[in-house]
Amino acid sequence: MTMTTLRPVPVTVPTVEARGARRRDALNWVAVHSLAIAAALLFLLPFVFLFLTSVMSDRQALTTDLWPASWHWDNYVKVWETPGFLTWWRNTLLYAAAGTALTLLSSIPVAYALAKFRFRGRNLALMAVISMMMLPPQVTVIPMYLIWAKQFHLTGSLWPLIIPLAFGDAFSIFLLRQFLLTIPNDYLEAARIDGCGELRILLRIVLPMAKPAIAAVALFQFFYCWNDYFGPQIYASENPAAWTLSYGLESFKGAHHTNWNLTMAATLLVMAPVIVLFFFAQKAFIEGVTLTGVKG
Amino acid sequence: MALSSTTAPAALKRKRRRGALRTLAFLSPWLIGFGFFFAYPLLSTVYFSFMRYDGFTAPTFTGLKNWNYVLDKYPFFWQGLGNTLWLVVVMVSLRVIFGLGIGLLVTKIKTGLGFFRTVFYLPFLAPPVAATIAFAFLLNPGTGPVNHLLGTVGLPQPGWFTDPDWSKPALTMLALWGIGDLMVIFTAALLDVSREQYEAAELDGAGPWQRFRYVTLPNITPIVLFAVVTGVIQTMQYYTQAIVAGKVASGKVGGSGEPFEPGYPHGSTWTLPQMVYNLGFQRFDIGSACVIAVILFAISMAFTSLLLRRRSGFLQED
C-alpha cells in the first residue's frame, strides 16, 4: 500500500511530498474501506438470507432459491400465533426482568465492599468471585437440580434460575468492582468525615457515578437470561408452560421440521428484541465489554 | 493518662468490630450465594463422583468405580475431550486472530465507523440457539444458500453439520461470526497504545509489519493472553451450539420420535458438558456424570489460576 518511502525528503519541494502523502492517504482510505465493506457483507449476509427465507412460501423455502418469488409476510403472523409462542415470550421476559433486577440489587453492595472496604480476606473473597465466574454451570448442576427438585419442588418452573440471582452474580460483581475501583477514594473519605454512613455513600455518591457500569451489568444480565438455553433445559423442560424462547425455539424447529421459512421467521423474532435493545443502549454495552477485558 | 490508654484501644476495638459487621452486611448476599450455589454443590459433586446414584434410590459408595468407568469404558469420554481440544486449538486461536484483525481494521476506519462497528458487533448478541438454528439452515447441504453459492462458483459443497469432518469447522464459523466481544476488547486495547511509540518507530524506518510486530503486539500482549485464557474457559463450557447443531442437523428436535443421538454426526460434536447432561439427566447415572463434572472443574480452575497469576491486575489494590 505504501509505495512512497518514509525516509526524510529534503524540504525543498514540499508540494511533491504533500501530494505524495495525500495520495498515500487516499489509497489507504480506499483499501481500508473496501476491506471493511467486504467484511461487513460477510457479517450481514446471514441476517439477509434469514430474512429472505422467512418471507418465502413453504415450498420455495425448501429450494435453493435465494430471492423470494412472492413475499409471505403472514409467516410472521403464523409464527406469532403458534401455540406456546406467546407463553415463551412471557416466561423469557419474566426471567430476564426479574433476574436483572435481583442481580443488581444483590451484586452492587458486594462489589462496593470488595472495591472500597479494607478487610482481612478481601483478596480471598475476590478470588472466590473469579472462580465462581469461571465455573462451568454443568459442574454444580446435578446437586442443584436435586435440591430444587427434592427439597423445594420447584423444577418445572423458572424459579430455580431466578432465585439464585438474589444472592449475587459473580460476573456482575466482578464487573462492577472493576468500575468502582476507578472512583477516587477522596470522595468517599470526604463523605465519611462529614459523618455519612456507608449505605448513604453508596446510594448518594457511588451509584450516580457508577451509572454506566450499572447499565452495562443490567444489559449483560438481561441478555444472559434472554439467551440462556442450558438453565431452562434443565429446570423448565418438563413443563411446556415454563419454556423460554431459547428452549421453545428448538422445539419449534422440531414441530415444523420442513418449514425453514417459519423457523427463520421465529429465529428472527427471537433475535429482534436483543438487537433493538442494543440500538438503544449501544454505548453502555460497549463500555461494559471494554471494562471486562481491558481495565484489569 | 492511665484512663485514656485503656479506653482508646477499647474504642478502636469497637470501631473495628463495627467495621467488620458492616463488611459482613454488605457481603452477606454473596456469602449466602457462595455457600449455597457454589461450595455446597461443588462438594456434593465430588461426593457423588464416588457414589452409585440414580437420583431415586439412596446413593451407595462405590469407590473409584465411576472414575474407572468414565476414563476406561465410557465410549465417548476421550472423543469428547479430543473434540474439546480441537475446539480449543482451532476455535480459540482463530477467534483471537480474527478478532484482532477486525479490531485493527476498526481502528483504521475513518468513514462510517459507527455503522461498521455495529455490524461486526451484532452477531455476538444473537441468542446462541437462534444463531445455531440459523447456521444449520445456511449450511444445510441440500437447501442452504452457502452451498448453493459455493456450487455456483464451482467449489466443493461440504456436508457441514452432517459430516463428521466438517461439523467442527462449521461450529467454528459460527463462533467467528460472533466475534463482536473480542473486536471491542481489542479495539479498546489498540487505541490505548501511545501514538509516540508509533511515531518513534516510523522515524526509525519501521514498515507497517514491523510497527505491528514491535510496537502493537508487545503493548497488547496482556489482552491477547486474557482473550486466549477466557476463550479456553468458555470452550470448556461449550454446550448450546454443539447440542442444538446436532439436533437440528439430525432432524431429531423436540423429543418426538426417535431419541437424539448426542454428538451427531458420529460423536464429532460431543463435549464434556453434554456428557454431564446425558449421563446425569438422561441415563440417570449421576455418579459418572459427576466424574465428568469434577474433571471439567479441574481443567477450568487450572486455566483460571493461570489467568489470576498472569493478570495480577485482577487483584489490584484500589
PDB file of N, CA and C in Angstrom, chain A residues 34-127:
ATOM      1  N   SER A  34     -12.585  -0.678   1.563  1.00  0.00           N
ATOM      2  CA  SER A  34     -13.028  -1.834   0.765  1.00  0.00           C
ATOM      3  C   SER A  34     -13.005  -3.080   1.639  1.00  0.00           C
ATOM      4  N   LEU A  35     -11.947  -3.223   2.419  1.00  0.00           N
ATOM      5  CA  LEU A  35     -11.839  -4.383   3.307  1.00  0.00           C
ATOM      6  C   LEU A  35     -12.994  -4.387   4.317  1.00  0.00           C
ATOM      7  N   ALA A  36     -13.283  -3.202   4.854  1.00  0.00           N
ATOM      8  CA  ALA A  36     -14.358  -3.100   5.850  1.00  0.00           C
ATOM      9  C   ALA A  36     -15.702  -3.457   5.228  1.00  0.00           C
ATOM     10  N   ILE A  37     -15.929  -2.999   3.999  1.00  0.00           N
ATOM     11  CA  ILE A  37     -17.210  -3.307   3.342  1.00  0.00           C
ATOM     12  C   ILE A  37     -17.320  -4.798   3.079  1.00  0.00           C
ATOM     13  N   ALA A  38     -16.216  -5.406   2.602  1.00  0.00           N
ATOM     14  CA  ALA A  38     -16.235  -6.845   2.342  1.00  0.00           C
ATOM     15  C   ALA A  38     -16.534  -7.614   3.633  1.00  0.00           C
ATOM     16  N   ALA A  39     -15.858  -7.235   4.715  1.00  0.00           N
ATOM     17  CA  ALA A  39     -16.078  -7.924   5.997  1.00  0.00           C
ATOM     18  C   ALA A  39     -17.508  -7.702   6.478  1.00  0.00           C
ATOM     19  N   ALA A  40     -17.998  -6.468   6.347  1.00  0.00           N
ATOM     20  CA  ALA A  40     -19.360  -6.158   6.801  1.00  0.00           C
ATOM     21  C   ALA A  40     -20.383  -6.998   6.033  1.00  0.00           C
ATOM     22  N   LEU A  41     -20.147  -7.182   4.737  1.00  0.00           N
ATOM     23  CA  LEU A  41     -21.056  -8.008   3.936  1.00  0.00           C
ATOM     24  C   LEU A  41     -21.108  -9.427   4.478  1.00  0.00           C
ATOM     25  N   LEU A  42     -19.932  -9.978   4.797  1.00  0.00           N
ATOM     26  CA  LEU A  42     -19.885 -11.336   5.338  1.00  0.00           C
ATOM     27  C   LEU A  42     -20.662 -11.441   6.647  1.00  0.00           C
ATOM     28  N   PHE A  43     -20.554 -10.395   7.493  1.00  0.00           N
ATOM     29  CA  PHE A  43     -21.250 -10.415   8.782  1.00  0.00           C
ATOM     30  C   PHE A  43     -22.760 -10.236   8.607  1.00  0.00           C
ATOM     31  N   LEU A  44     -23.141  -9.498   7.548  1.00  0.00           N
ATOM     32  CA  LEU A  44     -24.562  -9.200   7.357  1.00  0.00           C
ATOM     33  C   LEU A  44     -25.303 -10.283   6.588  1.00  0.00           C
ATOM     34  N   LEU A  45     -24.573 -10.990   5.683  1.00  0.00           N
ATOM     35  CA  LEU A  45     -25.242 -11.947   4.800  1.00  0.00           C
ATOM     36  C   LEU A  45     -26.126 -12.952   5.539  1.00  0.00           C
ATOM     37  N   PRO A  46     -25.657 -13.542   6.655  1.00  0.00           N
ATOM     38  CA  PRO A  46     -26.555 -14.475   7.346  1.00  0.00           C
ATOM     39  C   PRO A  46     -27.910 -13.848   7.682  1.00  0.00           C
ATOM     40  N   PHE A  47     -27.887 -12.601   8.190  1.00  0.00           N
ATOM     41  CA  PHE A  47     -29.158 -11.937   8.513  1.00  0.00           C
ATOM     42  C   PHE A  47     -30.013 -11.771   7.261  1.00  0.00           C
ATOM     43  N   VAL A  48     -29.362 -11.402   6.139  1.00  0.00           N
ATOM     44  CA  VAL A  48     -30.101 -11.172   4.892  1.00  0.00           C
ATOM     45  C   VAL A  48     -30.752 -12.471   4.425  1.00  0.00           C
ATOM     46  N   PHE A  49     -29.986 -13.566   4.426  1.00  0.00           N
ATOM     47  CA  PHE A  49     -30.541 -14.854   3.992  1.00  0.00           C
ATOM     48  C   PHE A  49     -31.681 -15.300   4.909  1.00  0.00           C
ATOM     49  N   LEU A  50     -31.506 -15.112   6.214  1.00  0.00           N
ATOM     50  CA  LEU A  50     -32.563 -15.486   7.155  1.00  0.00           C
ATOM     51  C   LEU A  50     -33.835 -14.733   6.810  1.00  0.00           C
ATOM     52  N   PHE A  51     -33.671 -13.431   6.595  1.00  0.00           N
ATOM     53  CA  PHE A  51     -34.838 -12.603   6.332  1.00  0.00           C
ATOM     54  C   PHE A  51     -35.521 -13.026   5.025  1.00  0.00           C
ATOM     55  N   LEU A  52     -34.729 -13.193   3.967  1.00  0.00           N
ATOM     56  CA  LEU A  52     -35.314 -13.548   2.668  1.00  0.00           C
ATOM     57  C   LEU A  52     -36.056 -14.880   2.762  1.00  0.00           C
ATOM     58  N   THR A  53     -35.466 -15.847   3.489  1.00  0.00           N
ATOM     59  CA  THR A  53     -36.131 -17.143   3.614  1.00  0.00           C
ATOM     60  C   THR A  53     -37.397 -17.031   4.458  1.00  0.00           C
ATOM     61  N   SER A  54     -37.373 -16.119   5.432  1.00  0.00           N
ATOM     62  CA  SER A  54     -38.506 -16.020   6.351  1.00  0.00           C
ATOM     63  C   SER A  54     -39.775 -15.526   5.662  1.00  0.00           C
ATOM     64  N   VAL A  55     -39.650 -14.925   4.491  1.00  0.00           N
ATOM     65  CA  VAL A  55     -40.849 -14.445   3.794  1.00  0.00           C
ATOM     66  C   VAL A  55     -41.147 -15.263   2.535  1.00  0.00           C
ATOM     67  N   MET A  56     -40.466 -16.430   2.396  1.00  0.00           N
ATOM     68  CA  MET A  56     -40.757 -17.298   1.252  1.00  0.00           C
ATOM     69  C   MET A  56     -41.981 -18.165   1.544  1.00  0.00           C
ATOM     70  N   SER A  57     -42.519 -18.778   0.498  1.00  0.00           N
ATOM     71  CA  SER A  57     -43.583 -19.764   0.694  1.00  0.00           C
ATOM     72  C   SER A  57     -42.961 -21.051   1.234  1.00  0.00           C
ATOM     73  N   ASP A  58     -43.803 -21.914   1.828  1.00  0.00           N
ATOM     74  CA  ASP A  58     -43.297 -23.175   2.379  1.00  0.00           C
ATOM     75  C   ASP A  58     -42.469 -23.931   1.348  1.00  0.00           C
ATOM     76  N   ARG A  59     -42.981 -23.965   0.136  1.00  0.00           N
ATOM     77  CA  ARG A  59     -42.318 -24.773  -0.890  1.00  0.00           C
ATOM     78  C   ARG A  59     -41.019 -24.155  -1.361  1.00  0.00           C
ATOM     79  N   GLN A  60     -41.046 -22.838  -1.540  1.00  0.00           N
ATOM     80  CA  GLN A  60     -39.828 -22.209  -2.060  1.00  0.00           C
ATOM     81  C   GLN A  60     -38.690 -22.290  -1.031  1.00  0.00           C
ATOM     82  N   ALA A  61     -39.064 -22.290   0.262  1.00  0.00           N
ATOM     83  CA  ALA A  61     -38.034 -22.345   1.315  1.00  0.00           C
ATOM     84  C   ALA A  61     -37.266 -23.661   1.268  1.00  0.00           C
ATOM     85  N   LEU A  62     -37.824 -24.670   0.611  1.00  0.00           N
ATOM     86  CA  LEU A  62     -37.138 -25.955   0.507  1.00  0.00           C
ATOM     87  C   LEU A  62     -36.253 -26.033  -0.729  1.00  0.00           C
ATOM     88  N   THR A  63     -36.258 -24.999  -1.542  1.00  0.00           N
ATOM     89  CA  THR A  63     -35.397 -24.972  -2.729  1.00  0.00           C
ATOM     90  C   THR A  63     -34.132 -24.184  -2.395  1.00  0.00           C
ATOM     91  N   THR A  64     -33.232 -24.100  -3.366  1.00  0.00           N
ATOM     92  CA  THR A  64     -32.009 -23.327  -3.128  1.00  0.00           C
ATOM     93  C   THR A  64     -32.179 -21.872  -3.562  1.00  0.00           C
ATOM     94  N   ASP A  65     -33.393 -21.484  -3.906  1.00  0.00           N
ATOM     95  CA  ASP A  65     -33.630 -20.090  -4.319  1.00  0.00           C
ATOM     96  C   ASP A  65     -33.171 -19.126  -3.232  1.00  0.00           C
ATOM     97  N   LEU A  66     -32.608 -18.009  -3.655  1.00  0.00           N
ATOM     98  CA  LEU A  66     -32.157 -17.023  -2.676  1.00  0.00           C
ATOM     99  C   LEU A  66     -33.154 -15.882  -2.534  1.00  0.00           C
ATOM    100  N   TRP A  67     -33.917 -15.616  -3.605  1.00  0.00           N
ATOM    101  CA  TRP A  67     -34.830 -14.467  -3.586  1.00  0.00           C
ATOM    102  C   TRP A  67     -36.274 -14.957  -3.551  1.00  0.00           C
ATOM    103  N   PRO A  68     -37.111 -14.408  -2.652  1.00  0.00           N
ATOM    104  CA  PRO A  68     -38.499 -14.884  -2.588  1.00  0.00           C
ATOM    105  C   PRO A  68     -39.264 -14.576  -3.878  1.00  0.00           C
ATOM    106  N   ALA A  69     -39.996 -15.584  -4.367  1.00  0.00           N
ATOM    107  CA  ALA A  69     -40.800 -15.376  -5.572  1.00  0.00           C
ATOM    108  C   ALA A  69     -41.989 -14.479  -5.240  1.00  0.00           C
ATOM    109  N   SER A  70     -42.574 -14.718  -4.075  1.00  0.00           N
ATOM    110  CA  SER A  70     -43.623 -13.818  -3.597  1.00  0.00           C
ATOM    111  C   SER A  70     -43.375 -13.620  -2.102  1.00  0.00           C
ATOM    112  N   TRP A  71     -43.802 -12.472  -1.583  1.00  0.00           N
ATOM    113  CA  TRP A  71     -43.440 -12.111  -0.199  1.00  0.00           C
ATOM    114  C   TRP A  71     -44.558 -12.511   0.754  1.00  0.00           C
ATOM    115  N   HIS A  72     -44.288 -13.494   1.595  1.00  0.00           N
ATOM    116  CA  HIS A  72     -45.297 -14.011   2.523  1.00  0.00           C
ATOM    117  C   HIS A  72     -45.095 -13.425   3.915  1.00  0.00           C
ATOM    118  N   TRP A  73     -45.550 -12.187   4.067  1.00  0.00           N
ATOM    119  CA  TRP A  73     -45.372 -11.538   5.373  1.00  0.00           C
ATOM    120  C   TRP A  73     -46.165 -12.238   6.466  1.00  0.00           C
ATOM    121  N   ASP A  74     -47.231 -12.961   6.028  1.00  0.00           N
ATOM    122  CA  ASP A  74     -48.063 -13.615   7.026  1.00  0.00           C
ATOM    123  C   ASP A  74     -47.336 -14.746   7.746  1.00  0.00           C
ATOM    124  N   ASN A  75     -46.134 -15.142   7.260  1.00  0.00           N
ATOM    125  CA  ASN A  75     -45.350 -16.132   8.008  1.00  0.00           C
ATOM    126  C   ASN A  75     -45.125 -15.671   9.439  1.00  0.00           C
ATOM    127  N   TYR A  76     -44.897 -14.361   9.581  1.00  0.00           N
ATOM    128  CA  TYR A  76     -44.640 -13.824  10.919  1.00  0.00           C
ATOM    129  C   TYR A  76     -45.882 -13.928  11.789  1.00  0.00           C
ATOM    130  N   VAL A  77     -47.042 -13.717  11.170  1.00  0.00           N
ATOM    131  CA  VAL A  77     -48.299 -13.843  11.928  1.00  0.00           C
ATOM    132  C   VAL A  77     -48.478 -15.297  12.354  1.00  0.00           C
ATOM    133  N   LYS A  78     -48.192 -16.224  11.411  1.00  0.00           N
ATOM    134  CA  LYS A  78     -48.328 -17.653  11.717  1.00  0.00           C
ATOM    135  C   LYS A  78     -47.441 -18.039  12.901  1.00  0.00           C
ATOM    136  N   VAL A  79     -46.217 -17.550  12.892  1.00  0.00           N
ATOM    137  CA  VAL A  79     -45.302 -17.870  13.993  1.00  0.00           C
ATOM    138  C   VAL A  79     -45.866 -17.334  15.300  1.00  0.00           C
ATOM    139  N   TRP A  80     -46.299 -16.086  15.226  1.00  0.00           N
ATOM    140  CA  TRP A  80     -46.796 -15.431  16.432  1.00  0.00           C
ATOM    141  C   TRP A  80     -47.977 -16.183  17.015  1.00  0.00           C
ATOM    142  N   GLU A  81     -48.786 -16.776  16.113  1.00  0.00           N
ATOM    143  CA  GLU A  81     -49.999 -17.459  16.576  1.00  0.00           C
ATOM    144  C   GLU A  81     -49.766 -18.927  16.914  1.00  0.00           C
ATOM    145  N   THR A  82     -48.528 -19.399  16.745  1.00  0.00           N
ATOM    146  CA  THR A  82     -48.234 -20.778  17.124  1.00  0.00           C
ATOM    147  C   THR A  82     -48.495 -20.959  18.613  1.00  0.00           C
ATOM    148  N   PRO A  83     -49.219 -22.028  18.988  1.00  0.00           N
ATOM    149  CA  PRO A  83     -49.478 -22.224  20.418  1.00  0.00           C
ATOM    150  C   PRO A  83     -48.171 -22.259  21.202  1.00  0.00           C
ATOM    151  N   GLY A  84     -48.131 -21.549  22.299  1.00  0.00           N
ATOM    152  CA  GLY A  84     -46.938 -21.567  23.134  1.00  0.00           C
ATOM    153  C   GLY A  84     -46.037 -20.365  22.920  1.00  0.00           C
ATOM    154  N   PHE A  85     -46.006 -19.835  21.703  1.00  0.00           N
ATOM    155  CA  PHE A  85     -45.039 -18.779  21.403  1.00  0.00           C
ATOM    156  C   PHE A  85     -45.183 -17.587  22.356  1.00  0.00           C
ATOM    157  N   LEU A  86     -46.428 -17.199  22.612  1.00  0.00           N
ATOM    158  CA  LEU A  86     -46.663 -16.054  23.485  1.00  0.00           C
ATOM    159  C   LEU A  86     -46.229 -16.369  24.926  1.00  0.00           C
ATOM    160  N   THR A  87     -46.494 -17.608  25.349  1.00  0.00           N
ATOM    161  CA  THR A  87     -46.077 -18.036  26.694  1.00  0.00           C
ATOM    162  C   THR A  87     -44.565 -17.979  26.820  1.00  0.00           C
ATOM    163  N   TRP A  88     -43.873 -18.449  25.785  1.00  0.00           N
ATOM    164  CA  TRP A  88     -42.402 -18.418  25.837  1.00  0.00           C
ATOM    165  C   TRP A  88     -41.911 -16.993  25.987  1.00  0.00           C
ATOM    166  N   TRP A  89     -42.543 -16.055  25.281  1.00  0.00           N
ATOM    167  CA  TRP A  89     -42.171 -14.647  25.406  1.00  0.00           C
ATOM    168  C   TRP A  89     -42.354 -14.171  26.826  1.00  0.00           C
ATOM    169  N   ARG A  90     -43.531 -14.469  27.368  1.00  0.00           N
ATOM    170  CA  ARG A  90     -43.825 -14.003  28.714  1.00  0.00           C
ATOM    171  C   ARG A  90     -42.811 -14.567  29.702  1.00  0.00           C
ATOM    172  N   ASN A  91     -42.531 -15.869  29.610  1.00  0.00           N
ATOM    173  CA  ASN A  91     -41.588 -16.501  30.530  1.00  0.00           C
ATOM    174  C   ASN A  91     -40.191 -15.909  30.391  1.00  0.00           C
ATOM    175  N   THR A  92     -39.766 -15.712  29.141  1.00  0.00           N
ATOM    176  CA  THR A  92     -38.428 -15.173  28.914  1.00  0.00           C
ATOM    177  C   THR A  92     -38.316 -13.772  29.508  1.00  0.00           C
ATOM    178  N   LEU A  93     -39.358 -12.997  29.287  1.00  0.00           N
ATOM    179  CA  LEU A  93     -39.359 -11.627  29.796  1.00  0.00           C
ATOM    180  C   LEU A  93     -39.327 -11.617  31.329  1.00  0.00           C
ATOM    181  N   LEU A  94     -40.092 -12.515  31.932  1.00  0.00           N
ATOM    182  CA  LEU A  94     -40.095 -12.612  33.394  1.00  0.00           C
ATOM    183  C   LEU A  94     -38.715 -12.991  33.908  1.00  0.00           C
ATOM    184  N   TYR A  95     -38.150 -14.021  33.313  1.00  0.00           N
ATOM    185  CA  TYR A  95     -36.808 -14.484  33.712  1.00  0.00           C
ATOM    186  C   TYR A  95     -35.804 -13.345  33.568  1.00  0.00           C
ATOM    187  N   ALA A  96     -35.814 -12.682  32.420  1.00  0.00           N
ATOM    188  CA  ALA A  96     -34.820 -11.649  32.162  1.00  0.00           C
ATOM    189  C   ALA A  96     -35.026 -10.427  33.066  1.00  0.00           C
ATOM    190  N   ALA A  97     -36.271 -10.000  33.222  1.00  0.00           N
ATOM    191  CA  ALA A  97     -36.525  -8.786  34.005  1.00  0.00           C
ATOM    192  C   ALA A  97     -36.290  -9.030  35.502  1.00  0.00           C
ATOM    193  N   ALA A  98     -36.876 -10.094  36.025  1.00  0.00           N
ATOM    194  CA  ALA A  98     -36.696 -10.379  37.452  1.00  0.00           C
ATOM    195  C   ALA A  98     -35.224 -10.709  37.731  1.00  0.00           C
ATOM    196  N   GLY A  99     -34.615 -11.484  36.839  1.00  0.00           N
ATOM    197  CA  GLY A  99     -33.208 -11.848  37.025  1.00  0.00           C
ATOM    198  C   GLY A  99     -32.314 -10.619  37.052  1.00  0.00           C
ATOM    199  N   THR A 100     -32.564  -9.667  36.156  1.00  0.00           N
ATOM    200  CA  THR A 100     -31.740  -8.466  36.095  1.00  0.00           C
ATOM    201  C   THR A 100     -31.926  -7.622  37.352  1.00  0.00           C
ATOM    202  N   ALA A 101     -33.173  -7.419  37.764  1.00  0.00           N
ATOM    203  CA  ALA A 101     -33.432  -6.600  38.949  1.00  0.00           C
ATOM    204  C   ALA A 101     -32.758  -7.212  40.183  1.00  0.00           C
ATOM    205  N   LEU A 102     -32.922  -8.511  40.364  1.00  0.00           N
ATOM    206  CA  LEU A 102     -32.335  -9.155  41.541  1.00  0.00           C
ATOM    207  C   LEU A 102     -30.810  -9.127  41.495  1.00  0.00           C
ATOM    208  N   THR A 103     -30.249  -9.306  40.305  1.00  0.00           N
ATOM    209  CA  THR A 103     -28.793  -9.273  40.172  1.00  0.00           C
ATOM    210  C   THR A 103     -28.244  -7.929  40.629  1.00  0.00           C
ATOM    211  N   LEU A 104     -28.878  -6.850  40.160  1.00  0.00           N
ATOM    212  CA  LEU A 104     -28.395  -5.514  40.522  1.00  0.00           C
ATOM    213  C   LEU A 104     -28.503  -5.306  42.030  1.00  0.00           C
ATOM    214  N   LEU A 105     -29.671  -5.642  42.560  1.00  0.00           N
ATOM    215  CA  LEU A 105     -29.931  -5.419  43.981  1.00  0.00           C
ATOM    216  C   LEU A 105     -28.917  -6.151  44.852  1.00  0.00           C
ATOM    217  N   SER A 106     -28.567  -7.372  44.470  1.00  0.00           N
ATOM    218  CA  SER A 106     -27.705  -8.171  45.345  1.00  0.00           C
ATOM    219  C   SER A 106     -26.220  -7.982  45.036  1.00  0.00           C
ATOM    220  N   SER A 107     -25.885  -7.590  43.823  1.00  0.00           N
ATOM    221  CA  SER A 107     -24.465  -7.546  43.463  1.00  0.00           C
ATOM    222  C   SER A 107     -23.802  -6.210  43.765  1.00  0.00           C
ATOM    223  N   ILE A 108     -24.575  -5.130  43.726  1.00  0.00           N
ATOM    224  CA  ILE A 108     -23.966  -3.808  43.905  1.00  0.00           C
ATOM    225  C   ILE A 108     -23.300  -3.666  45.288  1.00  0.00           C
ATOM    226  N   PRO A 109     -24.000  -3.985  46.393  1.00  0.00           N
ATOM    227  CA  PRO A 109     -23.321  -3.841  47.697  1.00  0.00           C
ATOM    228  C   PRO A 109     -22.070  -4.704  47.818  1.00  0.00           C
ATOM    229  N   VAL A 110     -22.122  -5.902  47.264  1.00  0.00           N
ATOM    230  CA  VAL A 110     -20.956  -6.785  47.343  1.00  0.00           C
ATOM    231  C   VAL A 110     -19.784  -6.177  46.583  1.00  0.00           C
ATOM    232  N   ALA A 111     -20.066  -5.686  45.377  1.00  0.00           N
ATOM    233  CA  ALA A 111     -19.000  -5.082  44.581  1.00  0.00           C
ATOM    234  C   ALA A 111     -18.418  -3.869  45.286  1.00  0.00           C
ATOM    235  N   TYR A 112     -19.291  -3.093  45.940  1.00  0.00           N
ATOM    236  CA  TYR A 112     -18.836  -1.905  46.658  1.00  0.00           C
ATOM    237  C   TYR A 112     -17.899  -2.304  47.803  1.00  0.00           C
ATOM    238  N   ALA A 113     -18.291  -3.309  48.566  1.00  0.00           N
ATOM    239  CA  ALA A 113     -17.449  -3.763  49.685  1.00  0.00           C
ATOM    240  C   ALA A 113     -16.104  -4.277  49.157  1.00  0.00           C
ATOM    241  N   LEU A 114     -16.133  -5.036  48.083  1.00  0.00           N
ATOM    242  CA  LEU A 114     -14.885  -5.594  47.552  1.00  0.00           C
ATOM    243  C   LEU A 114     -13.973  -4.510  46.990  1.00  0.00           C
ATOM    244  N   ALA A 115     -14.558  -3.437  46.487  1.00  0.00           N
ATOM    245  CA  ALA A 115     -13.739  -2.392  45.889  1.00  0.00           C
ATOM    246  C   ALA A 115     -13.265  -1.362  46.911  1.00  0.00           C
ATOM    247  N   LYS A 116     -14.081  -1.086  47.922  1.00  0.00           N
ATOM    248  CA  LYS A 116     -13.793   0.076  48.772  1.00  0.00           C
ATOM    249  C   LYS A 116     -13.572  -0.212  50.251  1.00  0.00           C
ATOM    250  N   PHE A 117     -13.897  -1.396  50.735  1.00  0.00           N
ATOM    251  CA  PHE A 117     -13.629  -1.691  52.142  1.00  0.00           C
ATOM    252  C   PHE A 117     -12.293  -2.401  52.256  1.00  0.00           C
ATOM    253  N   ARG A 118     -11.572  -2.111  53.364  1.00  0.00           N
ATOM    254  CA  ARG A 118     -10.361  -2.891  53.622  1.00  0.00           C
ATOM    255  C   ARG A 118     -10.692  -3.898  54.705  1.00  0.00           C
ATOM    256  N   PHE A 119     -10.528  -5.153  54.419  1.00  0.00           N
ATOM    257  CA  PHE A 119     -10.781  -6.155  55.460  1.00  0.00           C
ATOM    258  C   PHE A 119      -9.928  -7.382  55.169  1.00  0.00           C
ATOM    259  N   ARG A 120      -9.700  -8.150  56.224  1.00  0.00           N
ATOM    260  CA  ARG A 120      -8.895  -9.341  56.049  1.00  0.00           C
ATOM    261  C   ARG A 120      -9.656 -10.333  55.160  1.00  0.00           C
ATOM    262  N   GLY A 121      -8.964 -10.987  54.265  1.00  0.00           N
ATOM    263  CA  GLY A 121      -9.610 -11.971  53.398  1.00  0.00           C
ATOM    264  C   GLY A 121     -10.242 -11.357  52.167  1.00  0.00           C
ATOM    265  N   ARG A 122      -9.958 -10.075  51.916  1.00  0.00           N
ATOM    266  CA  ARG A 122     -10.570  -9.441  50.759  1.00  0.00           C
ATOM    267  C   ARG A 122     -10.097 -10.082  49.456  1.00  0.00           C
ATOM    268  N   ASN A 123      -8.776 -10.316  49.359  1.00  0.00           N
ATOM    269  CA  ASN A 123      -8.259 -10.943  48.143  1.00  0.00           C
ATOM    270  C   ASN A 123      -8.807 -12.352  47.967  1.00  0.00           C
ATOM    271  N   LEU A 124      -8.953 -13.043  49.078  1.00  0.00           N
ATOM    272  CA  LEU A 124      -9.504 -14.396  49.028  1.00  0.00           C
ATOM    273  C   LEU A 124     -10.943 -14.344  48.488  1.00  0.00           C
ATOM    274  N   ALA A 125     -11.715 -13.381  49.009  1.00  0.00           N
ATOM    275  CA  ALA A 125     -13.108 -13.239  48.561  1.00  0.00           C
ATOM    276  C   ALA A 125     -13.150 -12.943  47.066  1.00  0.00           C
ATOM    277  N   LEU A 126     -12.228 -12.079  46.635  1.00  0.00           N
ATOM    278  CA  LEU A 126     -12.205 -11.719  45.223  1.00  0.00           C
ATOM    279  C   LEU A 126     -11.857 -12.924  44.354  1.00  0.00           C
ATOM    280  N   MET A 127     -10.899 -13.724  44.822  1.00  0.00           N
ATOM    281  CA  MET A 127     -10.542 -14.925  44.067  1.00  0.00           C
ATOM    282  C   MET A 127     -11.707 -15.893  44.009  1.00  0.00           C
TER     283      MET A 127
END
